[in-house]
Amino acid sequence: MFNGLTEKFQGIFSVFSKESAFTEENIKDAVKKVRLALLDADVNYKVASNLVKRIKEKVVGTEVEKQLKKTDAFINIVHEELIDLMGKEESAVEFKKTPTKILLCGLQGAGKTTTCAKFAQYIKREHSKSVSLVALDLKRPAAIKQLQILGAEVDVPVFAIEDEKDPNIVAAKSGELDTDVIIYDTAGRQNLDDDLMEELSCLKNLIKPDYIIFVANCGSGQQAVNVAKAFDEKIQISGSILTMLDGGARAGAAISIREVTGKPLYYEGVGEKVSDFQVFNPKSMADRILGMGDMINLVKKMKREISDEDSKKMEEKMVKGSFTYDDLLKQMKMLKKMGSLKGLFKMLPGASGADLDLSGGESQLKTFEAVIFSMTRRERAGIDDLAMGRKKRIAKGAGISLGSVNKLVKQFKQMKEMAKKMPGMKKNITGANAKKTAILKKNPHFNRFFS
Ligand code: GDP
């Protein structure tokens, strides 16, 4: 994500000389480059100017601690300013009122219909609330059908009236649905127009939503910012959801929308799948922009997919040395649930810009799986030892060479041995601290990951 801006920022930070303090003079070049990088990434001109001004004020006169490199001190300040600009903390929607009514609005193709389903799934999963969707996009011919398909995918009812042309009638007939949360999908237009604003104003008066959320297509850069501003002026939005943050999205909209509208950024869509949706976190976004991975969402993902109980059980088995092929298979399944190895690796600090070839890792996982599937139940449970005859049979069953089976069995045994030897893996504080010190020595600006 944000490849362009991330790379440019990293280039800027490597220009500092070895002087001990920041001065107006020695940061001139870096500040100018920050400004150009921001403008180039489609950040709103005023927003970029204010941000650069604040960075400059903070940097000049900042004492650089001895153990900190100047580059890291500068990055820390840019990082803090970016976080401030995007709202400091997470600002998620509240669902205390029943029903909580949420109206989604935005231009055509911004991702409103898809976001309805993503949002509904998220609310059900994270807040255990029932959700209904109401189809008010009567302009786009296939919009109702699309919402119905997506609604079925996330198992959420969709209220729609086929052949009705007036969204006000549909809204009125939807009445008070018996549900905790109602999300209204509204029509967009190719561009801003009075007709659309009039339609939304009427719906606002009729529905009296608790939240009016603007869906911003970040792929459209500066345009999304201007559109957000116009929507806010006409119908007073409560906040925004950013979409299309995957792929080659430029960071401009993400950085500017909150500042220009003064309204919070609630969530973000990071892919086409209904599960590609998460709370917008200013710190995580600043990390991604600066090419520091996305530890915040990686940890959230792990917590969501792997229960505490499961991970504790696995750890205990590893320590006792009773870890079996069955356990390994379980662990691989957990990893798969979290997404592709490549996607996960990209969330690690330092990996975002790298052109990764993880196909080896993915295919090795597949081979491992094939080998385990070719074992008997007793072999998987570690009751029957894998003698040569058994290995030959497994190789045949998995369609791989005997050499590959030997290699994998050896790796598995090494893994078990290593786990057993790790002194008190469960409470290996010393080890964790040594690792932390080593990481910090190399990258002092990662300190916040350990806080
Ligand atoms: P609407 O006209 O505002 O309702 O937009 P849609 O929900 O129909 O989305 C337009 C297109 O963008 C569809 O093909 C969606 O699958 C796709 N889309 C929506 N959100 C995202 C996202 O976060 N990332 C990507 N890559 N595609 C998205």
Tab-separated table of C-alpha atoms and ligand atoms in Angstrom:
chain	number	residue	atom	x	y	z
A	1	MET	CA	0.000	0.000	0.000
A	2	PHE	CA	1.056	3.605	-0.597
A	3	ASN	CA	4.188	2.396	-2.350
A	4	GLY	CA	4.946	5.760	-3.917
A	5	LEU	CA	4.757	7.821	-0.748
A	6	THR	CA	6.427	5.191	1.409
A	7	GLU	CA	9.434	4.941	-0.911
A	8	LYS	CA	9.741	8.687	-1.236
A	9	PHE	CA	9.653	9.195	2.512
A	10	GLN	CA	12.330	6.582	3.044
A	11	GLY	CA	14.523	8.313	0.468
A	12	ILE	CA	14.079	11.650	2.228
A	13	PHE	CA	15.080	10.329	5.603
A	14	SER	CA	18.389	9.006	4.410
A	15	VAL	CA	19.706	12.464	3.455
A	16	PHE	CA	20.670	13.715	6.921
A	17	SER	CA	24.279	14.519	7.636
A	18	LYS	CA	26.027	13.534	10.842
A	19	GLU	CA	25.615	16.925	12.567
A	20	SER	CA	24.339	16.586	16.113
A	21	ALA	CA	21.303	18.873	16.076
A	22	PHE	CA	18.557	19.900	13.696
A	23	THR	CA	18.748	23.466	12.396
A	24	GLU	CA	16.570	25.424	9.949
A	25	GLU	CA	19.420	25.046	7.493
A	26	ASN	CA	20.154	21.333	7.674
A	27	ILE	CA	16.499	20.263	7.489
A	28	LYS	CA	15.619	22.570	4.578
A	29	ASP	CA	16.190	19.921	1.969
A	30	ALA	CA	14.327	17.169	3.824
A	31	VAL	CA	11.366	19.449	4.589
A	32	LYS	CA	11.099	20.472	0.950
A	33	LYS	CA	11.141	16.852	-0.102
A	34	VAL	CA	8.458	15.946	2.456
A	35	ARG	CA	6.244	18.699	1.007
A	36	LEU	CA	6.780	17.488	-2.562
A	37	ALA	CA	6.186	13.860	-1.605
A	38	LEU	CA	2.889	14.820	0.070
A	39	LEU	CA	1.690	16.889	-2.885
A	40	ASP	CA	2.721	14.161	-5.272
A	41	ALA	CA	0.642	11.668	-3.288
A	42	ASP	CA	-2.356	13.949	-3.846
A	43	VAL	CA	-2.481	15.357	-0.345
A	44	ASN	CA	-4.570	18.530	-0.259
A	45	TYR	CA	-2.306	21.605	-0.679
A	46	LYS	CA	-3.394	23.314	2.521
A	47	VAL	CA	-3.168	20.129	4.523
A	48	ALA	CA	0.347	19.453	3.200
A	49	SER	CA	1.477	23.018	3.988
A	50	ASN	CA	0.141	22.907	7.543
A	51	LEU	CA	1.636	19.497	8.167
A	52	VAL	CA	5.054	20.551	6.889
A	53	LYS	CA	4.900	23.720	9.006
A	54	ARG	CA	4.170	21.721	12.151
A	55	ILE	CA	6.896	19.190	11.385
A	56	LYS	CA	9.401	22.022	10.870
A	57	GLU	CA	8.461	23.730	14.139
A	58	LYS	CA	8.817	20.499	16.054
A	59	VAL	CA	12.044	19.346	14.405
A	60	VAL	CA	14.058	22.554	14.772
A	61	GLY	CA	15.473	22.702	18.249
A	62	THR	CA	14.726	19.065	18.984
A	63	GLU	CA	17.624	17.546	20.842
A	64	VAL	CA	18.553	14.282	19.218
A	65	GLU	CA	19.203	11.719	21.923
A	66	LYS	CA	22.615	10.106	21.700
A	67	GLN	CA	21.434	6.597	20.929
A	68	LEU	CA	18.956	7.844	18.340
A	69	LYS	CA	20.000	8.502	14.770
A	70	LYS	CA	18.854	11.812	13.324
A	71	THR	CA	16.884	10.017	10.662
A	72	ASP	CA	14.949	8.150	13.347
A	73	ALA	CA	14.301	11.331	15.324
A	74	PHE	CA	12.924	12.997	12.190
A	75	ILE	CA	10.769	9.960	11.357
A	76	ASN	CA	9.375	9.958	14.900
A	77	ILE	CA	8.215	13.544	14.503
A	78	VAL	CA	6.667	12.981	11.064
A	79	HIS	CA	5.003	9.853	12.450
A	80	GLU	CA	3.509	11.744	15.405
A	81	GLU	CA	2.251	14.571	13.202
A	82	LEU	CA	0.629	12.138	10.762
A	83	ILE	CA	-1.146	10.415	13.667
A	84	ASP	CA	-2.404	13.754	14.996
A	85	LEU	CA	-3.605	14.766	11.562
A	86	MET	CA	-5.635	11.579	11.128
A	87	GLY	CA	-7.370	11.898	14.506
A	88	LYS	CA	-4.912	10.496	17.092
A	89	GLU	CA	-7.127	7.643	18.307
A	90	GLU	CA	-9.604	5.204	16.771
A	91	SER	CA	-13.124	6.647	16.553
A	92	ALA	CA	-15.486	3.772	15.943
A	93	VAL	CA	-19.255	4.076	15.621
A	94	GLU	CA	-21.387	3.308	18.716
A	95	PHE	CA	-24.337	0.971	18.556
A	96	LYS	CA	-25.945	1.663	21.943
A	97	LYS	CA	-29.265	2.931	20.558
A	98	THR	CA	-31.740	0.412	19.106
A	99	PRO	CA	-32.030	0.585	16.222
A	100	THR	CA	-28.879	2.523	15.351
A	101	LYS	CA	-29.571	3.979	11.904
A	102	ILE	CA	-26.629	4.472	9.571
A	103	LEU	CA	-26.907	6.133	6.167
A	104	LEU	CA	-24.043	5.491	3.754
A	105	CYS	CA	-23.488	8.056	1.012
A	106	GLY	CA	-20.921	8.843	-1.673
A	107	LEU	CA	-20.334	8.920	-5.404
A	108	GLN	CA	-21.070	6.011	-7.715
A	109	GLY	CA	-18.391	3.325	-7.545
A	110	ALA	CA	-17.042	4.549	-4.202
A	111	GLY	CA	-17.786	1.154	-2.689
A	112	LYS	CA	-21.030	1.932	-0.785
A	113	THR	CA	-22.875	-1.305	-1.574
A	114	THR	CA	-19.843	-3.459	-0.839
A	115	THR	CA	-19.219	-1.486	2.358
A	116	CYS	CA	-22.804	-2.172	3.544
A	117	ALA	CA	-22.053	-5.906	3.593
A	118	LYS	CA	-18.555	-5.499	5.022
A	119	PHE	CA	-19.837	-3.213	7.763
A	120	ALA	CA	-22.778	-5.530	8.569
A	121	GLN	CA	-20.476	-8.521	8.901
A	122	TYR	CA	-18.127	-6.510	11.101
A	123	ILE	CA	-20.940	-5.331	13.412
A	124	LYS	CA	-22.283	-8.865	13.783
A	125	ARG	CA	-18.839	-10.280	14.533
A	126	GLU	CA	-17.394	-7.579	16.773
A	127	HIS	CA	-20.529	-6.229	18.507
A	128	SER	CA	-22.862	-9.243	18.372
A	129	LYS	CA	-25.699	-7.053	17.053
A	130	SER	CA	-28.336	-7.954	14.472
A	131	VAL	CA	-28.163	-5.893	11.275
A	132	SER	CA	-30.553	-5.199	8.380
A	133	LEU	CA	-29.724	-3.518	5.092
A	134	VAL	CA	-32.115	-1.242	3.190
A	135	ALA	CA	-31.705	-0.819	-0.575
A	136	LEU	CA	-32.163	2.870	-1.450
A	137	ASP	CA	-29.891	2.944	-4.498
A	138	LEU	CA	-32.593	2.945	-7.143
A	139	LYS	CA	-30.496	4.662	-9.809
A	140	ARG	CA	-28.003	1.930	-10.631
A	141	PRO	CA	-29.950	-0.917	-12.326
A	142	ALA	CA	-28.124	-3.793	-10.614
A	143	ALA	CA	-27.666	-2.185	-7.196
A	144	ILE	CA	-30.577	-3.943	-5.451
A	145	LYS	CA	-29.522	-7.350	-6.763
A	146	GLN	CA	-25.904	-6.672	-5.737
A	147	LEU	CA	-26.991	-5.753	-2.205
A	148	GLN	CA	-29.159	-8.867	-1.977
A	149	ILE	CA	-26.289	-11.104	-3.078
A	150	LEU	CA	-23.879	-9.465	-0.653
A	151	GLY	CA	-26.486	-9.559	2.130
A	152	ALA	CA	-26.926	-13.302	1.598
A	153	GLU	CA	-23.154	-13.754	1.698
A	154	VAL	CA	-22.928	-12.202	5.167
A	155	ASP	CA	-26.285	-13.638	6.261
A	156	VAL	CA	-28.058	-10.315	6.780
A	157	PRO	CA	-31.638	-9.513	5.616
A	158	VAL	CA	-32.092	-6.904	2.887
A	159	PHE	CA	-35.214	-4.742	2.700
A	160	ALA	CA	-35.967	-3.804	-0.930
A	161	ILE	CA	-38.989	-2.972	-3.098
A	162	GLU	CA	-38.469	-4.070	-6.696
A	163	ASP	CA	-39.681	-1.601	-9.370
A	164	GLU	CA	-40.059	1.274	-6.904
A	165	LYS	CA	-38.343	4.416	-8.214
A	166	ASP	CA	-38.693	6.676	-5.189
A	167	PRO	CA	-36.169	5.959	-2.367
A	168	ASN	CA	-38.333	7.959	0.079
A	169	ILE	CA	-41.160	5.452	-0.302
A	170	VAL	CA	-38.791	2.534	0.303
A	171	ALA	CA	-37.307	4.314	3.329
A	172	ALA	CA	-40.773	5.056	4.727
A	173	LYS	CA	-41.989	1.481	4.151
A	174	SER	CA	-38.877	0.015	5.744
A	175	GLY	CA	-40.208	1.699	8.910
A	176	GLU	CA	-38.762	0.470	12.151
A	177	LEU	CA	-37.218	-2.859	11.248
A	178	ASP	CA	-36.870	-5.258	14.142
A	179	THR	CA	-33.099	-5.173	14.313
A	180	ASP	CA	-30.260	-3.599	16.332
A	181	VAL	CA	-28.659	-1.762	13.431
A	182	ILE	CA	-30.038	-0.575	10.074
A	183	ILE	CA	-27.653	0.366	7.264
A	184	TYR	CA	-29.129	2.309	4.336
A	185	ASP	CA	-27.397	1.962	0.938
A	186	THR	CA	-28.061	5.130	-1.075
A	187	ALA	CA	-27.581	6.019	-4.726
A	188	GLY	CA	-24.513	7.878	-5.957
A	189	ARG	CA	-23.837	9.810	-9.143
A	190	GLN	CA	-20.849	10.012	-11.460
A	191	ASN	CA	-20.158	13.505	-10.152
A	192	LEU	CA	-21.500	15.829	-7.503
A	193	ASP	CA	-24.889	17.208	-8.461
A	194	ASP	CA	-27.806	19.051	-6.867
A	195	ASP	CA	-30.209	16.241	-7.638
A	196	LEU	CA	-28.171	13.810	-5.522
A	197	MET	CA	-27.870	16.247	-2.627
A	198	GLU	CA	-31.604	16.919	-2.717
A	199	GLU	CA	-32.308	13.169	-2.639
A	200	LEU	CA	-29.976	12.682	0.330
A	201	SER	CA	-31.390	15.697	2.223
A	202	CYS	CA	-34.910	14.284	1.905
A	203	LEU	CA	-33.753	10.848	3.083
A	204	LYS	CA	-31.928	12.447	5.991
A	205	ASN	CA	-35.096	14.252	7.124
A	206	LEU	CA	-37.220	11.154	6.718
A	207	ILE	CA	-34.900	8.560	8.296
A	208	LYS	CA	-33.247	10.783	10.905
A	209	PRO	CA	-30.101	8.645	10.903
A	210	ASP	CA	-27.795	8.466	13.908
A	211	TYR	CA	-24.822	8.474	11.569
A	212	ILE	CA	-24.354	9.762	8.022
A	213	ILE	CA	-21.173	8.154	6.795
A	214	PHE	CA	-19.382	9.289	3.675
A	215	VAL	CA	-17.779	6.454	1.700
A	216	ALA	CA	-14.563	7.786	0.177
A	217	ASN	CA	-12.837	6.092	-2.726
A	218	CYS	CA	-9.186	6.667	-1.870
A	219	GLY	CA	-8.185	5.547	-5.356
A	220	SER	CA	-9.555	8.849	-6.626
A	221	GLY	CA	-7.123	10.903	-4.502
A	222	GLN	CA	-7.821	14.616	-4.342
A	223	GLN	CA	-11.308	14.184	-5.828
A	224	ALA	CA	-12.391	12.150	-2.787
A	225	VAL	CA	-11.329	15.007	-0.522
A	226	ASN	CA	-13.304	17.638	-2.455
A	227	VAL	CA	-16.350	15.383	-2.623
A	228	ALA	CA	-16.167	14.695	1.133
A	229	LYS	CA	-16.091	18.420	1.795
A	230	ALA	CA	-19.111	19.047	-0.459
A	231	PHE	CA	-21.132	16.234	1.162
A	232	ASP	CA	-20.291	17.578	4.593
A	233	GLU	CA	-21.398	21.089	3.671
A	234	LYS	CA	-24.723	19.874	2.231
A	235	ILE	CA	-25.784	17.071	4.560
A	236	GLN	CA	-23.354	17.282	7.517
A	237	ILE	CA	-21.648	13.892	7.556
A	238	SER	CA	-20.752	12.242	10.869
A	239	GLY	CA	-17.514	10.802	9.519
A	240	SER	CA	-16.033	8.709	6.711
A	241	ILE	CA	-15.156	5.185	5.698
A	242	LEU	CA	-12.168	4.940	3.364
A	243	THR	CA	-12.264	2.338	0.594
A	244	MET	CA	-9.860	0.972	-2.035
A	245	LEU	CA	-6.908	1.299	0.317
A	246	ASP	CA	-5.431	-1.841	-1.188
A	247	GLY	CA	-3.575	-1.919	-4.457
A	248	GLY	CA	-1.967	1.238	-5.644
A	249	ALA	CA	-4.036	3.755	-3.646
A	250	ARG	CA	-2.248	7.009	-3.067
A	251	ALA	CA	-2.232	8.203	0.496
A	252	GLY	CA	-3.606	11.655	-0.275
A	253	ALA	CA	-7.232	11.057	0.614
A	254	ALA	CA	-6.416	9.106	3.771
A	255	ILE	CA	-4.257	11.935	5.051
A	256	SER	CA	-6.497	14.827	4.042
A	257	ILE	CA	-10.162	13.878	4.535
A	258	ARG	CA	-10.203	14.095	8.322
A	259	GLU	CA	-8.414	17.451	8.330
A	260	VAL	CA	-10.587	18.989	5.593
A	261	THR	CA	-13.948	17.844	6.980
A	262	GLY	CA	-13.010	17.879	10.673
A	263	LYS	CA	-14.958	14.610	10.982
A	264	PRO	CA	-13.516	11.260	12.121
A	265	LEU	CA	-12.346	8.429	9.895
A	266	TYR	CA	-14.220	5.398	11.213
A	267	TYR	CA	-13.264	2.380	9.160
A	268	GLU	CA	-11.318	1.337	6.079
A	269	GLY	CA	-11.901	-1.129	3.269
A	270	VAL	CA	-8.732	-2.884	2.222
A	271	GLY	CA	-9.895	-5.286	-0.482
A	272	GLU	CA	-12.802	-6.669	-2.443
A	273	LYS	CA	-13.697	-9.472	-0.015
A	274	VAL	CA	-16.393	-8.776	2.605
A	275	SER	CA	-13.888	-9.544	5.347
A	276	ASP	CA	-11.466	-6.871	4.072
A	277	PHE	CA	-12.710	-4.260	6.521
A	278	GLN	CA	-11.247	-2.862	9.725
A	279	VAL	CA	-11.431	0.028	12.167
A	280	PHE	CA	-9.392	2.977	10.944
A	281	ASN	CA	-6.421	3.381	13.243
A	282	PRO	CA	-4.370	6.597	12.775
A	283	LYS	CA	-1.228	5.002	14.197
A	284	SER	CA	-1.487	1.987	11.902
A	285	MET	CA	-2.061	4.267	8.913
A	286	ALA	CA	0.979	6.407	9.796
A	287	ASP	CA	3.043	3.204	10.070
A	288	ARG	CA	1.913	2.055	6.653
A	289	ILE	CA	2.569	5.428	5.062
A	290	LEU	CA	6.100	5.461	6.451
A	291	GLY	CA	6.733	1.859	5.393
A	292	MET	CA	6.772	0.422	8.912
A	293	GLY	CA	4.340	-2.431	8.313
A	294	ASP	CA	1.056	-2.836	10.130
A	295	MET	CA	1.677	-4.559	13.463
A	296	ILE	CA	-1.537	-3.133	14.927
A	297	ASN	CA	-3.819	-4.895	12.460
A	298	LEU	CA	-1.642	-8.011	12.386
A	299	VAL	CA	-2.053	-8.456	16.141
A	300	LYS	CA	-5.809	-7.767	15.887
A	301	LYS	CA	-6.074	-10.360	13.114
A	302	MET	CA	-4.214	-12.941	15.186
A	303	LYS	CA	-6.421	-12.296	18.198
A	304	ARG	CA	-9.510	-12.675	16.039
A	305	GLU	CA	-8.493	-15.874	14.253
A	306	ILE	CA	-6.619	-17.686	16.976
A	307	SER	CA	-8.272	-18.045	20.360
A	308	ASP	CA	-6.149	-17.521	23.476
A	309	GLU	CA	-6.984	-21.041	24.517
A	310	ASP	CA	-5.758	-22.534	21.214
A	311	SER	CA	-2.485	-20.637	21.238
A	312	LYS	CA	-1.858	-21.544	24.895
A	313	LYS	CA	-2.519	-25.220	24.189
A	314	MET	CA	-0.108	-25.185	21.247
A	315	GLU	CA	2.581	-23.499	23.305
A	316	GLU	CA	2.239	-26.035	26.122
A	317	LYS	CA	2.503	-28.919	23.671
A	318	MET	CA	5.614	-27.416	22.121
A	319	VAL	CA	7.273	-27.001	25.514
A	320	LYS	CA	6.414	-30.536	26.621
A	321	GLY	CA	7.611	-31.916	23.299
A	322	SER	CA	4.241	-33.594	22.750
A	323	PHE	CA	3.626	-31.562	19.611
A	324	THR	CA	2.430	-33.916	16.850
A	325	TYR	CA	1.859	-33.800	13.099
A	326	ASP	CA	-1.831	-33.348	13.897
A	327	ASP	CA	-0.966	-30.222	15.900
A	328	LEU	CA	1.169	-28.930	13.062
A	329	LEU	CA	-1.752	-29.385	10.690
A	330	LYS	CA	-3.980	-27.450	13.093
A	331	GLN	CA	-1.420	-24.684	13.306
A	332	MET	CA	-1.197	-24.486	9.524
A	333	LYS	CA	-4.973	-24.193	9.318
A	334	MET	CA	-4.895	-21.267	11.775
A	335	LEU	CA	-2.252	-19.542	9.690
A	336	LYS	CA	-4.307	-20.058	6.549
A	337	LYS	CA	-7.383	-18.538	8.163
A	338	MET	CA	-5.414	-15.345	8.635
A	339	GLY	CA	-4.793	-14.952	4.905
A	340	SER	CA	-1.926	-15.496	2.503
A	341	LEU	CA	1.623	-15.672	3.844
A	342	LYS	CA	2.510	-12.851	1.496
A	343	GLY	CA	-0.255	-10.637	2.882
A	344	LEU	CA	0.765	-11.383	6.460
A	345	PHE	CA	4.454	-10.793	5.774
A	346	LYS	CA	3.699	-7.408	4.286
A	347	MET	CA	2.242	-6.339	7.628
A	348	LEU	CA	5.580	-6.811	9.358
A	349	PRO	CA	7.786	-3.740	9.909
A	350	GLY	CA	10.312	-3.293	7.147
A	351	ALA	CA	8.626	-5.661	4.720
A	352	SER	CA	6.167	-3.316	3.039
A	353	GLY	CA	8.357	-2.048	0.219
A	354	ALA	CA	10.138	-5.309	-0.402
A	355	ASP	CA	9.359	-7.182	-3.559
A	356	LEU	CA	8.592	-10.463	-1.901
A	357	ASP	CA	8.698	-13.880	-3.383
A	358	LEU	CA	7.042	-16.044	-0.789
A	359	SER	CA	5.850	-18.651	-3.245
A	360	GLY	CA	8.433	-21.039	-1.694
A	361	GLY	CA	6.854	-20.605	1.723
A	362	GLU	CA	3.311	-21.115	0.447
A	363	SER	CA	4.220	-24.194	-1.569
A	364	GLN	CA	6.191	-25.656	1.317
A	365	LEU	CA	3.099	-25.326	3.489
A	366	LYS	CA	1.099	-27.162	0.819
A	367	THR	CA	3.684	-29.944	0.595
A	368	PHE	CA	3.720	-30.304	4.365
A	369	GLU	CA	-0.047	-30.591	4.292
A	370	ALA	CA	0.056	-33.253	1.559
A	371	VAL	CA	2.588	-35.268	3.577
A	372	ILE	CA	0.483	-35.124	6.738
A	373	PHE	CA	-2.666	-36.068	4.838
A	374	SER	CA	-0.869	-39.181	3.569
A	375	MET	CA	-0.084	-40.369	7.095
A	376	THR	CA	-2.182	-42.763	9.144
A	377	ARG	CA	-3.926	-41.509	12.255
A	378	ARG	CA	-1.355	-43.206	14.483
A	379	GLU	CA	1.531	-41.679	12.526
A	380	ARG	CA	0.020	-38.221	12.814
A	381	ALA	CA	-0.416	-38.628	16.527
A	382	GLY	CA	3.232	-39.693	16.889
A	383	ILE	CA	2.349	-43.246	18.088
A	384	ASP	CA	3.973	-45.034	15.135
A	385	ASP	CA	7.492	-43.951	14.313
A	386	LEU	CA	8.158	-43.081	10.701
A	387	ALA	CA	10.395	-45.926	9.561
A	388	MET	CA	11.714	-46.075	5.984
A	389	GLY	CA	8.861	-48.255	4.699
A	390	ARG	CA	6.298	-45.785	6.035
A	391	LYS	CA	8.158	-42.800	4.586
A	392	LYS	CA	8.201	-44.436	1.143
A	393	ARG	CA	4.453	-45.029	1.345
A	394	ILE	CA	3.834	-41.421	2.433
A	395	ALA	CA	6.002	-40.042	-0.399
A	396	LYS	CA	3.966	-42.034	-2.904
A	397	GLY	CA	0.694	-40.905	-1.381
A	398	ALA	CA	1.699	-37.238	-1.356
A	399	GLY	CA	3.179	-37.423	-4.845
A	400	ILE	CA	6.610	-36.175	-3.757
A	401	SER	CA	10.107	-37.651	-3.529
A	402	LEU	CA	11.356	-39.622	-0.556
A	403	GLY	CA	14.019	-36.931	-0.126
A	404	SER	CA	11.338	-34.271	0.382
A	405	VAL	CA	9.557	-36.390	2.997
A	406	ASN	CA	12.859	-36.908	4.824
A	407	LYS	CA	13.532	-33.192	4.767
A	408	LEU	CA	10.146	-32.301	6.174
A	409	VAL	CA	10.300	-34.966	8.883
A	410	LYS	CA	13.741	-33.664	9.862
A	411	GLN	CA	12.457	-30.077	10.000
A	412	PHE	CA	9.524	-31.124	12.146
A	413	LYS	CA	11.788	-32.970	14.595
A	414	GLN	CA	14.177	-29.999	14.792
A	415	MET	CA	11.268	-27.698	15.491
A	416	LYS	CA	10.120	-29.929	18.362
A	417	GLU	CA	13.601	-30.183	19.813
A	418	MET	CA	14.177	-26.452	19.631
A	419	ALA	CA	10.927	-25.745	21.435
A	420	LYS	CA	11.837	-28.186	24.211
A	421	LYS	CA	15.264	-26.612	24.677
A	422	MET	CA	13.986	-23.058	24.907
A	423	PRO	CA	14.179	-22.382	28.638
A	424	GLY	CA	10.657	-21.744	29.888
A	425	MET	CA	9.254	-20.758	26.504
A	426	LYS	CA	6.071	-19.659	28.206
A	427	LYS	CA	7.736	-17.061	30.360
A	428	ASN	CA	10.815	-16.355	28.359
A	429	ILE	CA	11.027	-12.752	29.428
A	430	THR	CA	14.802	-12.570	29.133
A	431	GLY	CA	14.662	-13.868	25.596
A	432	ALA	CA	11.915	-11.445	24.662
A	433	ASN	CA	13.826	-8.563	26.171
A	434	ALA	CA	17.052	-9.478	24.383
A	435	LYS	CA	15.145	-9.656	21.119
A	436	LYS	CA	13.479	-6.327	21.837
A	437	THR	CA	16.829	-4.664	22.619
A	438	ALA	CA	18.318	-6.031	19.417
A	439	ILE	CA	15.423	-4.754	17.326
A	440	LEU	CA	15.491	-1.347	18.997
A	441	LYS	CA	19.216	-1.039	18.498
A	442	LYS	CA	18.655	-1.389	14.777
A	443	ASN	CA	15.383	0.561	14.598
A	444	PRO	CA	14.786	2.901	17.556
A	445	HIS	CA	11.567	4.199	16.029
A	446	PHE	CA	9.961	0.786	16.557
A	447	ASN	CA	9.870	1.490	20.272
A	448	ARG	CA	6.131	2.068	20.177
A	449	PHE	CA	5.522	-1.521	19.037
A	450	PHE	CA	6.657	-2.643	22.452
A	451	SER	CA	4.712	-0.117	24.477
B	1	GDP	P1	-21.086	1.785	-5.106
B	1	GDP	O1	-21.451	2.229	-6.495
B	1	GDP	O2	-20.612	2.939	-4.295
B	1	GDP	O3	-22.140	1.022	-4.428
B	1	GDP	O4	-19.787	0.848	-5.257
B	1	GDP	P2	-19.675	-0.737	-5.174
B	1	GDP	O5	-19.876	-1.220	-3.791
B	1	GDP	O6	-20.511	-1.369	-6.237
B	1	GDP	O7	-18.105	-0.912	-5.510
B	1	GDP	C1	-17.564	-0.630	-6.782
B	1	GDP	C2	-16.483	-1.670	-7.076
B	1	GDP	O8	-15.397	-1.513	-6.170
B	1	GDP	C3	-16.955	-3.103	-6.931
B	1	GDP	O9	-16.401	-3.856	-7.990
B	1	GDP	C4	-16.381	-3.541	-5.588
B	1	GDP	O10	-16.122	-4.926	-5.558
B	1	GDP	C5	-15.101	-2.745	-5.514
B	1	GDP	N1	-14.666	-2.416	-4.149
B	1	GDP	C6	-15.378	-1.898	-3.112
B	1	GDP	N2	-14.595	-1.691	-2.037
B	1	GDP	C7	-13.346	-2.057	-2.391
B	1	GDP	C8	-12.073	-2.059	-1.714
B	1	GDP	O11	-11.907	-1.660	-0.544
B	1	GDP	N3	-10.997	-2.509	-2.443
B	1	GDP	C9	-11.132	-2.957	-3.726
B	1	GDP	N4	-10.042	-3.385	-4.374
B	1	GDP	N5	-12.293	-2.952	-4.373
B	1	GDP	C10	-13.384	-2.527	-3.735
